[in-house]
XYZ file of C-alpha atoms in Angstrom:
579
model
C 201.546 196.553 154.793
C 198.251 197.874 155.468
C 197.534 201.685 155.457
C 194.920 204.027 155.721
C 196.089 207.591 155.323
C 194.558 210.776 152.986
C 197.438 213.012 151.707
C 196.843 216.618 151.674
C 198.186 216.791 147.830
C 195.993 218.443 145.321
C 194.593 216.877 142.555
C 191.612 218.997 142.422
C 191.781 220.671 138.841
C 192.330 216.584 137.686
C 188.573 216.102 140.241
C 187.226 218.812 138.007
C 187.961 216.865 134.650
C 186.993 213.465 135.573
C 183.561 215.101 136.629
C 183.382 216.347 133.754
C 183.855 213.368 131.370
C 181.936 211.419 133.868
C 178.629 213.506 133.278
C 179.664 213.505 129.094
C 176.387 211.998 126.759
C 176.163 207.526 126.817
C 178.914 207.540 124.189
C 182.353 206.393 123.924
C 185.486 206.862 122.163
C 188.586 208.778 120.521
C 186.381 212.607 121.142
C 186.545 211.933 125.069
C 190.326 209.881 124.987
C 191.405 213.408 123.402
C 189.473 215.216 126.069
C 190.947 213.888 128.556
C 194.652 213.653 127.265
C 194.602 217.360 126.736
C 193.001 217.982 130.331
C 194.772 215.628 132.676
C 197.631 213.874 130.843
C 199.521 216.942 128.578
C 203.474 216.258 128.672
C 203.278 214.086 131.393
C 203.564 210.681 130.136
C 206.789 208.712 128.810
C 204.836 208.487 125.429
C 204.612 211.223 122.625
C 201.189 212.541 122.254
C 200.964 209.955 118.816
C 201.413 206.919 120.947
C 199.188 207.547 123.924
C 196.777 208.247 120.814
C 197.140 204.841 119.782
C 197.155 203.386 123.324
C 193.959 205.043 123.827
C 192.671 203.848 120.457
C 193.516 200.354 121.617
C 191.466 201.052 124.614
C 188.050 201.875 122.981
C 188.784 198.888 120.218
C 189.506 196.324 123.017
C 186.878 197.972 125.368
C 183.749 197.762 122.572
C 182.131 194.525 123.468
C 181.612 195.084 127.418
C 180.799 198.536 127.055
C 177.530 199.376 129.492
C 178.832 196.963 131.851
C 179.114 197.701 135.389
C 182.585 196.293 137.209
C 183.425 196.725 140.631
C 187.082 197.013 141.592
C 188.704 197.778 145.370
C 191.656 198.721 146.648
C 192.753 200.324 149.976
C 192.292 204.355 150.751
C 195.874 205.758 150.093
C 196.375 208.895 147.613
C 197.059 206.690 144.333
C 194.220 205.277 144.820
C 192.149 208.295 145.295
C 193.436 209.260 142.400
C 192.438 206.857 140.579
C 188.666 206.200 141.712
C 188.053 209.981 141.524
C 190.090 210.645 138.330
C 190.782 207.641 135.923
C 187.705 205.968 136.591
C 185.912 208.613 135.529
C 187.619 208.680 132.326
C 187.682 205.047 131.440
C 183.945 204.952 131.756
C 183.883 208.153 129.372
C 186.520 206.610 126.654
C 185.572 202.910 126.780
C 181.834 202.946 128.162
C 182.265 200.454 130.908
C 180.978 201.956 133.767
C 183.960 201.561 136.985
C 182.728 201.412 140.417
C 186.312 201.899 142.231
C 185.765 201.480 146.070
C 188.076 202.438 148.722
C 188.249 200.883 151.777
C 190.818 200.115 154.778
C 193.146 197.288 153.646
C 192.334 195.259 155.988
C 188.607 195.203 154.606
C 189.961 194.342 151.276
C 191.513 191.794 152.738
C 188.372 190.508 154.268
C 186.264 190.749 150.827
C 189.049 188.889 149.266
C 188.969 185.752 151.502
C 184.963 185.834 151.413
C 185.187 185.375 147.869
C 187.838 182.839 148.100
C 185.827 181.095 150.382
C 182.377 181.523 149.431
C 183.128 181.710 145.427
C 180.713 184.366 145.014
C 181.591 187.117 142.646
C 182.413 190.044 145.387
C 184.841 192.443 143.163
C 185.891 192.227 139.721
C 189.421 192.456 140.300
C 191.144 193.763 143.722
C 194.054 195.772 144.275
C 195.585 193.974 147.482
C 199.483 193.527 148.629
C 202.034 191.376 146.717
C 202.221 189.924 150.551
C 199.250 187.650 149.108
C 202.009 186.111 146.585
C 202.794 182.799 148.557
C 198.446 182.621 148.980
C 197.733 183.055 145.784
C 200.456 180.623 144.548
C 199.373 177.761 146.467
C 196.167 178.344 146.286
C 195.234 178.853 142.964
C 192.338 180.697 142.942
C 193.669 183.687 141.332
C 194.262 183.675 137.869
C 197.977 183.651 136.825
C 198.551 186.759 134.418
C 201.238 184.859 132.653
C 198.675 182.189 131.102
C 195.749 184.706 131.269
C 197.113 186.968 129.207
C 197.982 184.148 126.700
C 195.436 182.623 126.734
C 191.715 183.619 127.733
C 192.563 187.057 128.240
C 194.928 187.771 125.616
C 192.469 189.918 123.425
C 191.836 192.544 126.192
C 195.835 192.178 126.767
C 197.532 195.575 126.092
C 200.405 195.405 123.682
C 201.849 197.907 124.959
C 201.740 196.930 128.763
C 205.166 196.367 128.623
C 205.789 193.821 131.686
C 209.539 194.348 131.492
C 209.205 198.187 132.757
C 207.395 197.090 136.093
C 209.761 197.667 138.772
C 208.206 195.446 141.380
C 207.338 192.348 138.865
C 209.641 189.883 140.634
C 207.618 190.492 144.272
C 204.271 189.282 142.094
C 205.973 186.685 140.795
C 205.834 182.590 142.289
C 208.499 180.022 142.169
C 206.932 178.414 139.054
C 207.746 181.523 136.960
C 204.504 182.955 136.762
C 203.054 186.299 137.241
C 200.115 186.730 139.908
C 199.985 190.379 140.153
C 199.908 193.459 138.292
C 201.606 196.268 139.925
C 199.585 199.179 140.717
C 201.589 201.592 143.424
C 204.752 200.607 145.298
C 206.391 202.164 148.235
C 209.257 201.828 150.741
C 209.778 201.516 154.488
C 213.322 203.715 154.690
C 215.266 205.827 157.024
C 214.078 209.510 157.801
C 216.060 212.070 159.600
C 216.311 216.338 159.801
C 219.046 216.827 157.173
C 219.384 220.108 158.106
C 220.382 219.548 162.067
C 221.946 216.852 161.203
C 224.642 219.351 158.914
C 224.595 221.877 161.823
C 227.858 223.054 162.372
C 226.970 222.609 166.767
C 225.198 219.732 166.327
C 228.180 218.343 164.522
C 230.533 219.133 167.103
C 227.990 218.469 170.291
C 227.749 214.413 168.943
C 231.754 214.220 167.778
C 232.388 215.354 171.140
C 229.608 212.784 173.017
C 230.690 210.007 170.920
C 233.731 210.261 169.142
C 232.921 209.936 165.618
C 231.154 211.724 163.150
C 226.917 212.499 162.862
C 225.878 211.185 159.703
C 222.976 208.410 158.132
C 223.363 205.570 160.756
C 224.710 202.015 158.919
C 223.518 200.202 162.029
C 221.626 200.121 164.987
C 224.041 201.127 167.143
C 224.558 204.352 165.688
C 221.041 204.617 165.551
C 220.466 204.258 169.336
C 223.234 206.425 169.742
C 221.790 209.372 167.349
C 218.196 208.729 169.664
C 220.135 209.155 173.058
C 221.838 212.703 171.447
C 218.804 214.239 170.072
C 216.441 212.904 172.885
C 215.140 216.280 174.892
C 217.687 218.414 173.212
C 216.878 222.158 172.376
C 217.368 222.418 168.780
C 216.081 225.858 168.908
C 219.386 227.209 167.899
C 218.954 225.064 164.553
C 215.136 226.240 163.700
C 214.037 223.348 166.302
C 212.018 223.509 169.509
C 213.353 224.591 172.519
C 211.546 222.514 174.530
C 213.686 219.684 173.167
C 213.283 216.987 170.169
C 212.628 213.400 169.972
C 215.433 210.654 168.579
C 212.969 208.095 167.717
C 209.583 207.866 166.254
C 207.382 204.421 166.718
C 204.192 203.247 167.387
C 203.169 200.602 169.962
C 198.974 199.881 170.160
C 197.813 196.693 170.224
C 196.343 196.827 167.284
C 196.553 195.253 163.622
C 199.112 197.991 162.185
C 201.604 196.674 164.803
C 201.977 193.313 163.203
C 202.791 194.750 159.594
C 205.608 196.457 161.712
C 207.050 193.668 162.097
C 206.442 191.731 159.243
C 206.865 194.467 157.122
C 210.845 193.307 157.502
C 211.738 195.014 161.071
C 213.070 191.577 161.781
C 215.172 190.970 158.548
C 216.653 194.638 159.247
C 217.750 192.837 162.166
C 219.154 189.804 160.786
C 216.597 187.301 161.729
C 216.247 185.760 158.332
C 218.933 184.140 155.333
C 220.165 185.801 152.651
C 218.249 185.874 149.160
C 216.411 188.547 147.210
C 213.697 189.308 147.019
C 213.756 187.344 150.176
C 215.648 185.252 152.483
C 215.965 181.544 152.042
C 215.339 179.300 153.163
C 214.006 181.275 156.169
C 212.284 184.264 155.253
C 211.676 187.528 157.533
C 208.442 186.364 159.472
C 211.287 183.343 160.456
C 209.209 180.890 157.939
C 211.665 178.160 156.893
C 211.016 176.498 153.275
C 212.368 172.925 152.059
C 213.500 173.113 148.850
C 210.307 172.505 147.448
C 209.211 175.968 149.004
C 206.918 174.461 151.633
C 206.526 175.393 155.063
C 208.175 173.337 157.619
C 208.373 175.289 160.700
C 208.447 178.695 162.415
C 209.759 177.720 165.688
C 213.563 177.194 165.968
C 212.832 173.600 167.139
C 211.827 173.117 163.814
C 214.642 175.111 161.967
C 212.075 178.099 161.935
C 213.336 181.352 163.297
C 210.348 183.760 164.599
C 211.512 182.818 168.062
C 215.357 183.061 167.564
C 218.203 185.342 169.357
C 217.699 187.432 166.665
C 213.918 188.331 166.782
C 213.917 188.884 170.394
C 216.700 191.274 170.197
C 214.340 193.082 167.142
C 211.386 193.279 169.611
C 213.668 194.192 172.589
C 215.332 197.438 170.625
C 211.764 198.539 169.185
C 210.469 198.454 172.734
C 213.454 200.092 174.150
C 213.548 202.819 171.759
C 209.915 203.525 171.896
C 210.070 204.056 175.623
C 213.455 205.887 175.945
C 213.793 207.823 173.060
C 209.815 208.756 171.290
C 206.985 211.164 172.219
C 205.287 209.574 174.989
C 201.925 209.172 173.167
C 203.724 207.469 170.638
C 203.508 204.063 172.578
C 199.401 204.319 172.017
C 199.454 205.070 168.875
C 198.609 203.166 165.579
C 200.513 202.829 162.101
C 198.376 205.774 160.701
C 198.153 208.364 163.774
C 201.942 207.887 164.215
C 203.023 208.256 160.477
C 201.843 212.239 159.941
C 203.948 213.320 163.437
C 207.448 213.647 161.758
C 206.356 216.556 159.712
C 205.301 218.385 163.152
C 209.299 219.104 163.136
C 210.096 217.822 166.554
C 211.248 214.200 165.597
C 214.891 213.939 164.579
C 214.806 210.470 162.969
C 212.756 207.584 162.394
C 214.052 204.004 161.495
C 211.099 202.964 159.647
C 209.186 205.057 157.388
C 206.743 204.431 154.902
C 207.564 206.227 151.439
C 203.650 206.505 150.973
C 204.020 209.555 153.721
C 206.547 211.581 151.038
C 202.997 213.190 149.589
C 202.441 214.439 152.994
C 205.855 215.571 154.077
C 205.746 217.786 151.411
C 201.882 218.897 151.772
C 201.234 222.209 152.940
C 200.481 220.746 156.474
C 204.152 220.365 156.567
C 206.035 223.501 157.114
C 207.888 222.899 160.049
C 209.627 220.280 157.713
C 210.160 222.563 154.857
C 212.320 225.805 153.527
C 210.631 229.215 152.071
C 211.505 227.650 148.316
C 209.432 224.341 149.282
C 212.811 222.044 149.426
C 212.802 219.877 151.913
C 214.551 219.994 155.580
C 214.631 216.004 156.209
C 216.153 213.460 153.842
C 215.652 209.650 153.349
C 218.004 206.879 152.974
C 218.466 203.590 153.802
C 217.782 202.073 157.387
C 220.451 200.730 159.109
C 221.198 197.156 160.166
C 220.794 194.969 163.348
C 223.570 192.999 164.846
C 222.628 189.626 162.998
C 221.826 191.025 159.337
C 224.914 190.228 156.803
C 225.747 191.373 153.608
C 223.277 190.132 150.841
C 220.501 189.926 153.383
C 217.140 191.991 152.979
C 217.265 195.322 154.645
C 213.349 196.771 153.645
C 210.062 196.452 153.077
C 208.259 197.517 149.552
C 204.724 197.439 149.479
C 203.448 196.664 145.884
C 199.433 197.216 145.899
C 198.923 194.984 142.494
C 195.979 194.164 140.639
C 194.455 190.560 141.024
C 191.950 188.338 138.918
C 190.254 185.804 140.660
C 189.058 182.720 139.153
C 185.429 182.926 140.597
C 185.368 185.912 138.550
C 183.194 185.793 135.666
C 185.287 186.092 131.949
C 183.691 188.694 130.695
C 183.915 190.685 134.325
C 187.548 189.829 134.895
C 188.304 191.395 131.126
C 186.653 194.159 131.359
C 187.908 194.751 135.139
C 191.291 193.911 133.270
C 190.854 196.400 131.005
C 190.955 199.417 133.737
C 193.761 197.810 135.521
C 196.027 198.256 132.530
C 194.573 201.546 132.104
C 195.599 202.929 135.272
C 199.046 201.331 135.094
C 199.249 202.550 131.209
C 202.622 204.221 130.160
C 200.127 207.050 128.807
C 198.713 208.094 132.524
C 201.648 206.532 134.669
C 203.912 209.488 134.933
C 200.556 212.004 136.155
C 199.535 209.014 138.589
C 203.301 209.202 140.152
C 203.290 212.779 140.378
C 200.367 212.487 142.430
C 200.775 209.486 144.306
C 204.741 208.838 144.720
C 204.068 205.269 144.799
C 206.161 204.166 141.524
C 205.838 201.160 139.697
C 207.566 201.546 136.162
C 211.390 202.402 135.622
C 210.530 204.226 132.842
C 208.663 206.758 135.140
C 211.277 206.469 137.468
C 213.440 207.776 135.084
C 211.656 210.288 133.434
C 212.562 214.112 132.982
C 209.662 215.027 134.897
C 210.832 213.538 138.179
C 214.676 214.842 137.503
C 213.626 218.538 137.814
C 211.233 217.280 141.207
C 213.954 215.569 143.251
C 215.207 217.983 145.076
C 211.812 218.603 146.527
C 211.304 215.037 147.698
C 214.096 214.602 150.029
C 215.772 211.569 148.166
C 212.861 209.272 146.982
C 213.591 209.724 143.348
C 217.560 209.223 143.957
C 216.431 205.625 146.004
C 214.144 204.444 143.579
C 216.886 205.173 140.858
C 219.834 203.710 142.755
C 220.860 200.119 142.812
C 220.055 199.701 146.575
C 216.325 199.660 145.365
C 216.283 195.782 144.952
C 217.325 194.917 148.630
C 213.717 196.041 149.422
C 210.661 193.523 148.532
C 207.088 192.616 150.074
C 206.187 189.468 152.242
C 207.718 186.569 149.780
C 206.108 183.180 149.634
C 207.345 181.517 152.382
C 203.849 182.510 154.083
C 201.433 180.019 152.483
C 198.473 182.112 153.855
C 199.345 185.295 154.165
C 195.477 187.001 155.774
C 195.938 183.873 158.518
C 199.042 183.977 159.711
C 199.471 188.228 159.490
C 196.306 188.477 162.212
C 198.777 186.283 165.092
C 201.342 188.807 164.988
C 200.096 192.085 166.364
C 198.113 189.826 169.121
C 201.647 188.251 170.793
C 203.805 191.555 169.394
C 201.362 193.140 171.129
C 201.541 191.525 174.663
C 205.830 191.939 174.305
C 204.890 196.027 174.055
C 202.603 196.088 176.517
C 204.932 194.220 179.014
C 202.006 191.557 179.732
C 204.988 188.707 178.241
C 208.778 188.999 177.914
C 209.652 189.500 173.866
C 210.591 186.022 174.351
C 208.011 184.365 175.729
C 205.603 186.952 173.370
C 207.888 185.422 170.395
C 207.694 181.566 171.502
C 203.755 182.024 171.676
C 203.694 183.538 168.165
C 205.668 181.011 166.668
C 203.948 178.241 167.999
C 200.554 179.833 166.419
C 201.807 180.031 163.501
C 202.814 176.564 163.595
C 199.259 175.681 164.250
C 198.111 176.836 161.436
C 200.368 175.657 159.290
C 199.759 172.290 160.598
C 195.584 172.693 160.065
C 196.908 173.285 156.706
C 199.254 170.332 156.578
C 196.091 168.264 157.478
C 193.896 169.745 155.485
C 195.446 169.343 152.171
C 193.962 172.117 150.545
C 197.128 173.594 149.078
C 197.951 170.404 148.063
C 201.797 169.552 146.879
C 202.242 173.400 147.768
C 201.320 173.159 151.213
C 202.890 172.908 154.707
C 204.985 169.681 155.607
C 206.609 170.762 158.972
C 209.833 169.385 160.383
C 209.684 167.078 163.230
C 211.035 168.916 166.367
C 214.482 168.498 167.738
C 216.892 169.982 170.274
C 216.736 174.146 168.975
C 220.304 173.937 169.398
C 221.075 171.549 166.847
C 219.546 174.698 164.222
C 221.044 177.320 166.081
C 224.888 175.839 165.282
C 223.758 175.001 161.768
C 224.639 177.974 159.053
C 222.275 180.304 158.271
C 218.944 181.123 159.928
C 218.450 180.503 162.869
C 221.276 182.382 164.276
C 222.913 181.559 167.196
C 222.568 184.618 169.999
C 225.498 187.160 169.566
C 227.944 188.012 172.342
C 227.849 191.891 171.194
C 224.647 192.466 170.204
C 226.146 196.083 170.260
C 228.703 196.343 167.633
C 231.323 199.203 166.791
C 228.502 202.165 165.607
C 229.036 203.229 162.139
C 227.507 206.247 160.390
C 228.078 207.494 156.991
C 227.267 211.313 154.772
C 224.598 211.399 153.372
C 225.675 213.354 150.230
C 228.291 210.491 149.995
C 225.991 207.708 150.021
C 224.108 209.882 146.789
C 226.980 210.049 145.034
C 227.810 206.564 145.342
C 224.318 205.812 143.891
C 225.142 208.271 140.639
């Protein structure tokens, strides 16, 4: 998922510090690692002040022979990242003497800069910070260096001991099917559901939907509650409940024809339906952009003449809610607006709920642009929880999307670039500055930080994140797997033919048939081509659709209720089932 959003969060006093080590004398060493432990770090790591001493002492040891180098690293403009090109940058280059150019830019940029150097094999970056929804590109392609034998072998001296793989939450998204690590997580965030806790436990509002309905207001469990909860709260005076009177919106979505409206979909929309098989971290063999895989994980169709999915019952029924609830039940703008304008208007406080929302947003829901979404004591008046479930998703099926922002070496990369740029990757992913960076950022990585005191005595300010990310229901929510052998190809066809469905220039179905049979075209250019050799694309021959569609699994067969019995459940239950 792409995203290009500044949080209002403060993290000026940590500005302050990093300016100030970055303007410190052409030295380097323990003097400014204590200078800035003291300043930015204090009590909030998971390591005693002793042992982020000695992780910082590894630091300047490892860090000695490429100090006065200049590296160039990129990653996409979200608040982590900020963070870390205006604050740990600064102090790297002031501990270790390596001078860090950090650049921000919109993901889709990085995403650009990383295929030119792919291409071209011209040094662009040093390392890149770009989506785990690379995984099945850099797998096949193998121009990015797999951490599992880099670290081993030519990078093993610049390797932190103390990076401590096993704590990364999101390791298994970087991951390929040949056991090796791609990706170093950097940040990590959800798509979940969002709703108004507070009207939501209104005594009237309570009664109003028992009485519409017949059954109780509570977290939907599937879509049909969901489009039931929209219809209620759709131009409802909630003034009575600290709302406006001018009524409140059920939905919230976003429908431009631009490139955030593919990642909407891709970003697991159509696995919350049911499009896809079972399997975590994803479905196989079809995966949520309706990829199949044979079972030696290479493409062999989208379209469900070739066992593919994208154009099954179960994506068009996706693409037919989204557009139906978008129209019926959301602000009217909302149908012209992109990922990033749409993503800020919950916290205006007339939205009621929103199926699918980004985690990265928590830092502004909680800004101090956000007070028609808070109480006087700063607690929150919305919650999160898990989104609910079309009429095709079963049990043991992917219900969310995780974006995991990780750190990648490529192989055009000179050596003594890529350890250097290395270096400041494990920095800013160290246990010693991890717990500040979350604070700041939200966007966790380690389960160590997850679980740390720090974020116990925050929860209740951030509506439920820290109770998600703690629960078991965390795994059910990965990135883009490797089903998609090119991931910056294929991601550019969906918000084209997505986009003529929500513009109502093609049917969902005939905007679905169209995308699948694009991306078939481009997995068969890379069939022919080779260039990801054994890896590659090997598509099915085509046969009757119907023949897959009364097979088991994906593709499913179209539903004769695609409305099933609505079910809703209490929020404070569903947290106490976590604990």
């Amino acid at each position: 998922m792409k995203l290009n959003l500044r949080s209002s969060t403060a993290f000026t006093g940590g500005l302050a510090v990093a300016l100030s080590l970055a303007v410190m004398p052409a030295f380097a060493g323990m003097d400014e690692a204590r200078e800035f432990l003291d300043a930015e770090i204090g009590d909030l790591s998971t390591l005693s002040r002793e042992d982020q001493e000695a992780e910082m002492q590894w630091f300047v040891d490892a860090a000695a022979p490429f100090s006065g180098m200049d590296i160039k690293v990129v990653s996409e403009t979200i608040t982590t990242h900020e963070y870390e090109a205006q604050v740990l940058a600064p102090a790297f280059t002031a501990i270790t003497g390596i001078q860090i150019t950090h650049d921000l830019i919109g993901e889709g940029d990085v995403v650009e800069k990383l295929q030119t150097q792919m291409q071209s094999g011209e040094n662009v970056y040093d390392a890149y910070i770009n989506d785990s929804d690379l995984i099945g590109t850099h797998w096949r392609y193998q121009q990015a260096h797999n951490l599992t034998d880099w670290m081993a072998g030519e990078g093993a001296d610049v390797t932190n001991p103390g990076l401590d793989l096993e704590d990364f939450i999101g390791l298994s998204f970087t991951t390929g099917p040949d056991g090796k690590v791609y990706q170093l997580p950097d940040q990590q965030f959800a798509n979940l559901y969002w709703f108004r806790y507070d009207w939501f436990n209104d005594e009237k509002t309570k009664a109003d939907f028992k009485e519409a309905y017949g059954y109780d207001l509570g977290v939907p469990v599937n879509w049909s509650a969901y489009e039931d909860i929209a219809e209620f709260f759709t131009g409802r005076d909630m003034s009575y409940a600290g709302g406006p009177s001018e009524g409140v919106y059920g939905n919230m979505d976003y429908g431009k024809k631009d490139p955030s409206l593919g990642w909407r979909y891709t970003d697991a929309w159509m696995s919350m339906a049911g499009m896809g098989d079972k399997g975590e971290p994803n479905g196989l063999p079809v995966d949520e952009w309706g990829i199949r895989v044979n079972e030696n994980s290479q493409p062999v169709g989208s379209c469900t003449a070739r066992g593919g999915a994208t154009n099954g019952p179960a994506a068009v029924y996706a693409v037919t809610k989204a557009i139906e609830w978008l129209q019926k039940y959301s602000p009217p703008a909302a149908a012209g607006m992109t990922f990033g304008e749409a993503g800020p208007v919950p916290a205006q406080g007339s939205i009621a709920q929103q199926m699918f929302w980004y985690t990265a947003f928590t830092a502004d829901m909680v800004g101090d642009g956000a007070s028609a979404v808070l109480n006087e004591d700063g607690t929150p008046k919305w919650r999160m929880a898990p989104s609910p479930h079309g009429a095709y998703w079963e049990e043991g099926t992917k219900i969310g999307y995780q974006d995991a922002g990780s750190w990648t070496l490529l192989k055009s990369t000179p050596i003594d670039r890529a350890k250097a740029a290395w270096l400041y990757a494990q920095f800013v992913t160290s246990k010693t500055v991890d717990v500040k960076k979350s604070h700041v950022g939200l966007t966790f990585i380690r389960e160590s930080t997850i679980q740390d005191e720090s974020f116990t005595e925050r929860a209740p300010k951030l509506g439920g994140l820290v109770e998600f990310y703690r629960s078991p229901a965390r795994v059910q929510w990965s990135p883009t797997g490797t089903n998609v052998p090119d991931y910056p190809k294929l991601a550019q066809l969906w918000w084209q033919n997505i986009g003529d469905a929500m513009s109502g220039a093609k049917t969902p179905q005939e905007a679905l048939d169209s995308l699948c049979a694009d991306q078939e075209r481009v997995l068969e250019r890379l069939e022919r081509a080779g260039v990801q050799g054994d890896l590659g694309p090997v598509l099915n021959k085509e046969k009757d659709p119907q023949e897959w569609l009364d097979a088991p699994g994906a593709p499913k067969a179209k539903l004769d209720n695609e409305d099933p019995t609505p079910e809703t459940i209490s929020y404070d239950e569903l947290i106490a089932s976590w604990n």
